[in-house]
mmCIF file of C-alpha atoms and ligand atoms in Angstrom:
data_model
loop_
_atom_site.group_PDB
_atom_site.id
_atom_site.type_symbol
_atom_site.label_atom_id
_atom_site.label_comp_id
_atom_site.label_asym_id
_atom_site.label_seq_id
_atom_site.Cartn_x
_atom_site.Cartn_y
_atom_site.Cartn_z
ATOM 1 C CA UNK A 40 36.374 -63.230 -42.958
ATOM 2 C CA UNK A 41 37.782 -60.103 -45.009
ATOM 3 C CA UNK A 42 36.907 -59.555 -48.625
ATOM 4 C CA UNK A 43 37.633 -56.382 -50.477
ATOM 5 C CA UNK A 44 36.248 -56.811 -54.161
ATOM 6 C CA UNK A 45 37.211 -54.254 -56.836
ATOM 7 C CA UNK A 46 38.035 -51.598 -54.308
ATOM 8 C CA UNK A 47 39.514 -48.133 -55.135
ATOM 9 C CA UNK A 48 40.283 -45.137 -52.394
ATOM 10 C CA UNK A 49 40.868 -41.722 -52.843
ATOM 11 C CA UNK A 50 41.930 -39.179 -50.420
ATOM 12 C CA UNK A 51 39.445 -35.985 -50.873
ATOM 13 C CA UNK A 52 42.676 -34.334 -52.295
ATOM 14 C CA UNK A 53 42.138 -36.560 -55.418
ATOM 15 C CA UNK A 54 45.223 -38.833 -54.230
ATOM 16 C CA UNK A 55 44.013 -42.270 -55.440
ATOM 17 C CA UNK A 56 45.775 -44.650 -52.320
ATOM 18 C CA UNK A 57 44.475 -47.872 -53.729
ATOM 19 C CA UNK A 58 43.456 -49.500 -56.906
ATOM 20 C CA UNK A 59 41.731 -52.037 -57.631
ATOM 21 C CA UNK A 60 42.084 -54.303 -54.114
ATOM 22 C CA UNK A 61 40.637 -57.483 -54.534
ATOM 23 C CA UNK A 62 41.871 -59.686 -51.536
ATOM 24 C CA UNK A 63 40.153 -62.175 -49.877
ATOM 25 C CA UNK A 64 41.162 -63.829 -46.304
ATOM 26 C CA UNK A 65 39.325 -67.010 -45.026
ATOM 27 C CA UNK A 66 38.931 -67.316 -40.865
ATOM 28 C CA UNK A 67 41.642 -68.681 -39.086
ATOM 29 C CA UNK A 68 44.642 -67.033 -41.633
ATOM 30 C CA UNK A 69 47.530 -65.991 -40.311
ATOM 31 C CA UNK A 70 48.220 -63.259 -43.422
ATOM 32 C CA UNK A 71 51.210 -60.574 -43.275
ATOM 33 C CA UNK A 72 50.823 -57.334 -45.226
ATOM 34 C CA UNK A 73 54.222 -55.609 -46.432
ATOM 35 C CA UNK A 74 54.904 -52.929 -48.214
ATOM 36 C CA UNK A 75 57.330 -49.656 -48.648
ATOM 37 C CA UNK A 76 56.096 -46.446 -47.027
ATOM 38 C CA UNK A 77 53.546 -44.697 -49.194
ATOM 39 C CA UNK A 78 52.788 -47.810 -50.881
ATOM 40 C CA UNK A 79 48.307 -47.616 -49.241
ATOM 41 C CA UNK A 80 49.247 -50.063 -46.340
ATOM 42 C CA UNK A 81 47.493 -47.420 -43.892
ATOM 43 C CA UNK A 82 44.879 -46.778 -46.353
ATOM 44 C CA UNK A 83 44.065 -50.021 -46.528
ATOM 45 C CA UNK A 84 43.841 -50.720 -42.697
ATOM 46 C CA UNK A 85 41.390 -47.485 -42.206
ATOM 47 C CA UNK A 86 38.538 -49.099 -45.075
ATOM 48 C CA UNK A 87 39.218 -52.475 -42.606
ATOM 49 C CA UNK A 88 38.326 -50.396 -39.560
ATOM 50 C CA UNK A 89 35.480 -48.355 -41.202
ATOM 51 C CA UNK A 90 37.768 -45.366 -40.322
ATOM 52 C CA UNK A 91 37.243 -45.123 -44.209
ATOM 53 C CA UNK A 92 34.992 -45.945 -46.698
ATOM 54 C CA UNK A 93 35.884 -47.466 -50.132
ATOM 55 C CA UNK A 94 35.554 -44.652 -52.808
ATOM 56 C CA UNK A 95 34.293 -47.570 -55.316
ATOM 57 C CA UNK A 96 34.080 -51.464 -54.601
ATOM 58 C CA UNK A 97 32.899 -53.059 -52.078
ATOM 59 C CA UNK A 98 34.516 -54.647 -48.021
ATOM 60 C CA UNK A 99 33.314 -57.214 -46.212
ATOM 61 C CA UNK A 100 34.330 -57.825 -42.424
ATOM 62 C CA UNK A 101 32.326 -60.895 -40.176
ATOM 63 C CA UNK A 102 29.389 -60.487 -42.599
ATOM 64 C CA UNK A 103 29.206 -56.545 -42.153
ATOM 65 C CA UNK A 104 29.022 -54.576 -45.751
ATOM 66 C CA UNK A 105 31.044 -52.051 -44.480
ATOM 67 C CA UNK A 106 29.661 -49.432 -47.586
ATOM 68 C CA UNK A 107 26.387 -49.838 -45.665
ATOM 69 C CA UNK A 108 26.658 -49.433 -42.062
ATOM 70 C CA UNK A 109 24.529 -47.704 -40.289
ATOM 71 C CA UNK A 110 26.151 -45.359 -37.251
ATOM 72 C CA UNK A 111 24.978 -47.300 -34.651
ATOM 73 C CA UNK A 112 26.129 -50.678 -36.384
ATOM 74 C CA UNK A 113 29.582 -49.551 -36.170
ATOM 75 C CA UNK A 114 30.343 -49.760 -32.989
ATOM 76 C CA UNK A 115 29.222 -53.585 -33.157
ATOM 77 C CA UNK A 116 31.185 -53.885 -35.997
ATOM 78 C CA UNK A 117 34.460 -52.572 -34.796
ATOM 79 C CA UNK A 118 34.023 -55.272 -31.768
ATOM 80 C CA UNK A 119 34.610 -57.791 -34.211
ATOM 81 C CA UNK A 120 38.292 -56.695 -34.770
ATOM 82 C CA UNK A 121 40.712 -56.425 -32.344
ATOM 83 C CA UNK A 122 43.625 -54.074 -33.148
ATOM 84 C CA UNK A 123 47.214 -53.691 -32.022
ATOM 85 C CA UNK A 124 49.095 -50.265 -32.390
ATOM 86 C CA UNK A 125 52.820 -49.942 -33.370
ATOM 87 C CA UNK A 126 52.584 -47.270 -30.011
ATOM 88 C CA UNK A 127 50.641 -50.011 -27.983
ATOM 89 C CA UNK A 128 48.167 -47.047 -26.849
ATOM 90 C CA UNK A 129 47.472 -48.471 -22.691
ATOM 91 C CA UNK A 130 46.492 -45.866 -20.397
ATOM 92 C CA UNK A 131 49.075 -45.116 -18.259
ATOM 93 C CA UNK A 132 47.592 -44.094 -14.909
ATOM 94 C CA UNK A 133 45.939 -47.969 -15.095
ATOM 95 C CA UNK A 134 46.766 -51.533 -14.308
ATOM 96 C CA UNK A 135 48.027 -53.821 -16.535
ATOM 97 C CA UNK A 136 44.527 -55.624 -15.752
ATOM 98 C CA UNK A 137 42.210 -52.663 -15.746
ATOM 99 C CA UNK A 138 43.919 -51.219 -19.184
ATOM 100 C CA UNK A 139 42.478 -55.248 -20.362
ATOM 101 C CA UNK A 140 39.596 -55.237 -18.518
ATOM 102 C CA UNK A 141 38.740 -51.664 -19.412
ATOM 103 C CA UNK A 142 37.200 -52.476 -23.265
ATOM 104 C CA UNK A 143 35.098 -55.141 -21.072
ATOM 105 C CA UNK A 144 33.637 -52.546 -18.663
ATOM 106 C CA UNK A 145 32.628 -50.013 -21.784
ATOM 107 C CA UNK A 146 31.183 -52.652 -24.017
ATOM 108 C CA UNK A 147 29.324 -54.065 -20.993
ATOM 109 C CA UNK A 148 30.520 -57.457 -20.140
ATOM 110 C CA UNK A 149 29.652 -58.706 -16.664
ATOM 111 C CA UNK A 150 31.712 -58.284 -13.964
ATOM 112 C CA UNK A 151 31.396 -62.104 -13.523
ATOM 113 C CA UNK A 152 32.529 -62.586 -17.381
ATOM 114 C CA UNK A 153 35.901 -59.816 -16.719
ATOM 115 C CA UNK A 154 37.454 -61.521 -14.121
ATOM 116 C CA UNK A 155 38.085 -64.848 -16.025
ATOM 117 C CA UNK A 156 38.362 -63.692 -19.043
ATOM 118 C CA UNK A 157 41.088 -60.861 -18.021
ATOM 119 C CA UNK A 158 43.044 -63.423 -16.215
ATOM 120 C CA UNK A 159 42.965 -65.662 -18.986
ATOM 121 C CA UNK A 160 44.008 -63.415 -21.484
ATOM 122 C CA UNK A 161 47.155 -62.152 -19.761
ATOM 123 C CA UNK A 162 48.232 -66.227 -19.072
ATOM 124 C CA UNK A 163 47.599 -66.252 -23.033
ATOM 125 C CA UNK A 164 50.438 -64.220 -23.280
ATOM 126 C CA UNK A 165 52.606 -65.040 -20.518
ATOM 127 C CA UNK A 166 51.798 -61.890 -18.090
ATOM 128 C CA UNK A 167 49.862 -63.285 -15.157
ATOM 129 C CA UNK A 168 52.230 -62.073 -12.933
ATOM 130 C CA UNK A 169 51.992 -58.378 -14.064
ATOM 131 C CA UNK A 170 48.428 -58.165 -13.659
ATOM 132 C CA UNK A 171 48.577 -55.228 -10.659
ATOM 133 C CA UNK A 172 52.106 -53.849 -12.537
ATOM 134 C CA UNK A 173 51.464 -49.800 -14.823
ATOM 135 C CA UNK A 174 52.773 -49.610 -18.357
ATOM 136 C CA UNK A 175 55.470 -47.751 -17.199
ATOM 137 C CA UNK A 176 57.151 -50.561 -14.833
ATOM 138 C CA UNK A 177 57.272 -52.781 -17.994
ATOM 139 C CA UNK A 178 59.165 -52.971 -21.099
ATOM 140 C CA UNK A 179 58.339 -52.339 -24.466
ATOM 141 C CA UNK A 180 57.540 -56.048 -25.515
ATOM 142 C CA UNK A 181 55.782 -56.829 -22.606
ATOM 143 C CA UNK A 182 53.355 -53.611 -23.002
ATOM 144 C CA UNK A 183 52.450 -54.930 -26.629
ATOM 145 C CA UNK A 184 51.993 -58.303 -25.204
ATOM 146 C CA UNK A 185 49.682 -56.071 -22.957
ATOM 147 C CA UNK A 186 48.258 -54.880 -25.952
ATOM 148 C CA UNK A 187 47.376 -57.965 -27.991
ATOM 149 C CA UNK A 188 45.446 -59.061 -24.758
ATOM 150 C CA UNK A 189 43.778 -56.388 -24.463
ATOM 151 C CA UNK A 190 42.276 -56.617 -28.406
ATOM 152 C CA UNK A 191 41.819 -60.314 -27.429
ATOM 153 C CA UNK A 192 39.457 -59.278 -24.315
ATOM 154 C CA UNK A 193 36.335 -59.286 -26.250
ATOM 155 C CA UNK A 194 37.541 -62.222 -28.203
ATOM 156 C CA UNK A 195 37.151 -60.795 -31.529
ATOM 157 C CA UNK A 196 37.486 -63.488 -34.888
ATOM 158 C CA UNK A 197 39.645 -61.161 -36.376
ATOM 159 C CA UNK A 198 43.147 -59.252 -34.892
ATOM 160 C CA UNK A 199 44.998 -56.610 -36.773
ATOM 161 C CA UNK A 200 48.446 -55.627 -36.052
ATOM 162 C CA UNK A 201 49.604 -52.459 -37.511
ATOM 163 C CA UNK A 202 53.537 -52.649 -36.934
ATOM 164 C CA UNK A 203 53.238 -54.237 -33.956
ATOM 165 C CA UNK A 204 57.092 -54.217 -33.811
ATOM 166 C CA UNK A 205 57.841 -50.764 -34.370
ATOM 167 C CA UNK A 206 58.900 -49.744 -30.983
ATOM 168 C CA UNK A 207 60.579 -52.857 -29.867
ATOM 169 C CA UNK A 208 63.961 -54.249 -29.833
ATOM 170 C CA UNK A 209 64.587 -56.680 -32.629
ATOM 171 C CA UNK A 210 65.339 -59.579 -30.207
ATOM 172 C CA UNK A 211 61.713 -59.080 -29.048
ATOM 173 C CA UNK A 212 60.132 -58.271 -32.061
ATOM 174 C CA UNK A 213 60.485 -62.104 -33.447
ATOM 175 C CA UNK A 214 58.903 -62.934 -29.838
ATOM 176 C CA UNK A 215 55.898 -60.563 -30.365
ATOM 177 C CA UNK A 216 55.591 -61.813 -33.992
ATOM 178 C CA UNK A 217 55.622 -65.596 -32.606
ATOM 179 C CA UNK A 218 52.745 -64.970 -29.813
ATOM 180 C CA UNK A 219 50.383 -63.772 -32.711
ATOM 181 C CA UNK A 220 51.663 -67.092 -34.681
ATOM 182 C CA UNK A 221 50.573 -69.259 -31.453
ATOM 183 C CA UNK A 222 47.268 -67.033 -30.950
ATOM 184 C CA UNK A 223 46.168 -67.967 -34.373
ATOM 185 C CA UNK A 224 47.116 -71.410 -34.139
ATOM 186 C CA UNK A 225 45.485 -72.235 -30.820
ATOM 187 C CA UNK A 226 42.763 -69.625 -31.040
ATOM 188 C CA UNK A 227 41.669 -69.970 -34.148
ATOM 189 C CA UNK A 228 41.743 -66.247 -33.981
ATOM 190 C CA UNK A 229 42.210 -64.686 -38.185
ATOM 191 C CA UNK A 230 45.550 -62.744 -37.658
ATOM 192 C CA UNK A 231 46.706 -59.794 -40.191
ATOM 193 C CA UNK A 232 49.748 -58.311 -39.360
ATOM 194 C CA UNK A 233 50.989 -55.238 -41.338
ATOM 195 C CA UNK A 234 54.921 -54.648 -41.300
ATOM 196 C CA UNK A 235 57.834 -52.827 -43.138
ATOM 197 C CA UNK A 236 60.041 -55.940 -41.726
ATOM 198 C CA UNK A 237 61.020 -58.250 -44.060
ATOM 199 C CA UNK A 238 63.412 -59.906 -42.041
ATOM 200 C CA UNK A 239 60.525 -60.962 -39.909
ATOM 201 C CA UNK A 240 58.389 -62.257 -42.662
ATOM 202 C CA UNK A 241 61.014 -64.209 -44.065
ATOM 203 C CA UNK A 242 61.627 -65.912 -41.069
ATOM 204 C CA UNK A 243 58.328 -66.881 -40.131
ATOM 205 C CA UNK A 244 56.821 -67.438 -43.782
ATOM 206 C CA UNK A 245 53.265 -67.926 -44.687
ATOM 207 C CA UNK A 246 51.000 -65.674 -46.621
ATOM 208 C CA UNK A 247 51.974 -62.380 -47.179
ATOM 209 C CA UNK A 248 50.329 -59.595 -49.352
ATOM 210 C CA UNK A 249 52.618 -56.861 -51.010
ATOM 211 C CA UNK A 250 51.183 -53.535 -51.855
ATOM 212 C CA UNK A 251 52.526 -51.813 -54.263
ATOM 213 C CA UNK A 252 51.796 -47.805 -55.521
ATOM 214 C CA UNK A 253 48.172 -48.906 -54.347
ATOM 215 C CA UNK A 254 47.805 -52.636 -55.704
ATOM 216 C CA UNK A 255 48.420 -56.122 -54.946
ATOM 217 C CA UNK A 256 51.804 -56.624 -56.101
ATOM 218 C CA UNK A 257 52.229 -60.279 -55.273
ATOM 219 C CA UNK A 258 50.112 -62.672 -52.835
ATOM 220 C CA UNK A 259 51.485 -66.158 -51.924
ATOM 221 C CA UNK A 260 52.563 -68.792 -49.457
ATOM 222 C CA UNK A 261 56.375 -68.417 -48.988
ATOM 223 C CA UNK A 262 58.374 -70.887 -46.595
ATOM 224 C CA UNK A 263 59.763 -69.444 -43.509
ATOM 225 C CA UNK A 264 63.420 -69.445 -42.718
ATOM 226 C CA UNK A 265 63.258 -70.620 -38.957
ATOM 227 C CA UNK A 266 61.497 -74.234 -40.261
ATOM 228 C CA UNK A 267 64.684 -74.660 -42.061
ATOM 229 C CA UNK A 268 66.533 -74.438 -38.707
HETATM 230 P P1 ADP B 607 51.633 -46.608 -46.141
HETATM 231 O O1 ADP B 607 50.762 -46.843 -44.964
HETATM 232 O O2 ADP B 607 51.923 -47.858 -46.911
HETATM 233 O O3 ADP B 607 52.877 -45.843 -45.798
HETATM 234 P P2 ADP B 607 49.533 -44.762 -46.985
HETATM 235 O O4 ADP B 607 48.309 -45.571 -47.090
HETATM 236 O O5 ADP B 607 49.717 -43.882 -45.793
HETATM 237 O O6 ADP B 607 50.819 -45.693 -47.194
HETATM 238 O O7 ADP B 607 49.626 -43.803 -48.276
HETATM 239 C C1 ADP B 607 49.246 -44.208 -49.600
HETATM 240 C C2 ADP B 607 49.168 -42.967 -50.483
HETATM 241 O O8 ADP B 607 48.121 -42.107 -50.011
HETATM 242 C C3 ADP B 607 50.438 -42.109 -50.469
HETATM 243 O O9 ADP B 607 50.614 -41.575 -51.757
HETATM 244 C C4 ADP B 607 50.107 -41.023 -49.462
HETATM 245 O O10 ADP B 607 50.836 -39.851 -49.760
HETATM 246 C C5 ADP B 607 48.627 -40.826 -49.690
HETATM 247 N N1 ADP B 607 47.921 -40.348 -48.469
HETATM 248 C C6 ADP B 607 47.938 -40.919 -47.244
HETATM 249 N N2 ADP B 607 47.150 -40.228 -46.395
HETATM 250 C C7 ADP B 607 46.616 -39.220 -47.102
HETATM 251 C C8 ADP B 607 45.701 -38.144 -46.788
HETATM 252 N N3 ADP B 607 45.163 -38.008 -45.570
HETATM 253 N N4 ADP B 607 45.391 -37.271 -47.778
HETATM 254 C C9 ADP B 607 45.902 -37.394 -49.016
HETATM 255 N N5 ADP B 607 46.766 -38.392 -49.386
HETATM 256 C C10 ADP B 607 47.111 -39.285 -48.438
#
């Protein structure tokens, strides 16, 4: 669960990025953010990673009161979100398998627990057979699919994807989009997916949140274009 109530960021240069955030998503959402560059999208994804704290108001991520953590709590707390980069960020000199089972090994999962849940993960999004391939022998779609199983490793209830598409082609970027659709809807994971596309929201619909010179411009269900198809 994410709930931002009354929040308000400014950069230390006096910039105010966001005003007034009140947004509230329930576990299991499947929730797009858009907005034009500039408009606090970033902003707003550092307070949800504790990168950042709210200036005034108050987030709440998977019970945590992110205004209060402790050091040593945060480490717990950023378990509890998986995130996806727009630069998919995989080590390059590893295995498609070690770059998932890596966050496993640091966080201290068993060895029995890793090799499962790695397999798993990859067959979650279709890459079994890459397991023992680099990042290098694969293309851009498949190393985000790469990605998004590697923030699923430590099955988190909540994934973030900041652009998740910005580096792919656009005939895989509706692909990409679609695996985090499925992920939600047979994991039950809560998926937030922040995105300058709006050819991609309007084809898949749902909830999206616009932000706006620092607010919540608009936030509703829309219909998606490929149910009309
Ligand atoms: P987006 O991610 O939607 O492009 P940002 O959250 O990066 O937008 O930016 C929101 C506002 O905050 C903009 O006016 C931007 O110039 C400002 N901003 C972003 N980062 C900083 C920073 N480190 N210091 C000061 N102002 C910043």
């Amino acid at each position: 669960m994410i709930s931002m109530k009354d929040v308000c960021f400014d950069y230390d240069n006096g910039t105010r990025a966001l005003y007034n955030v009140n947004l509230n998503i329930e576990n299991g959402e499947f929730v797009f953010v858009v907005g034009q560059s500039g408009a606090g999208k970033s902003s707003m994804l550092k307070l949800l990673t504790r990168e950042n704290v709210a200036t005034t108001g108050e987030v709440i991520i998977n019970n945590y009161n992110l205004g209060n953590l402790n050091k040593k709590e945060i480490p717990y707390f950023r378990r509890t979100v998986g995130m996806v980069f727009q630069d998919f960020r995989l080590i390059p000199g590893m295995t498609v398998f070690d770059n998932v089972a890596f966050v496993l090994r640091v966080t201290n999962f068993s060895n029995k627990y890793i090799s499962t849940r790695v397999p798993y993960v990859l067959d979650l999004v279709n890459l079994s057979d890459s397991a023992n391939k680099y990042p290098s022998e694969l293309s851009g779609g498949e190393q985000q699919r790469v990605a998004i199983a590697r923030a699923l490793a430590g099955d988190p209830p909540i994934l973030i994807a900041d652009e998740p598409t910005g580096n792919i082609d656009p005939e895989l970027s509706l692909q990409i989009v679609e695996l985090l659709v499925d992920i939600n809807k047979y994991c039950g994971t809560t998926i937030v997916v922040v995105t300058h596309e709006h050819e991609i929201v309007r084809y898949f619909g749902g909830r999206v949140v616009s932000i706006e010179n620092g607010q919540i411009a608009f936030d509703e269900v829309i219909g998606g274009e490929h149910e009309h198809k």
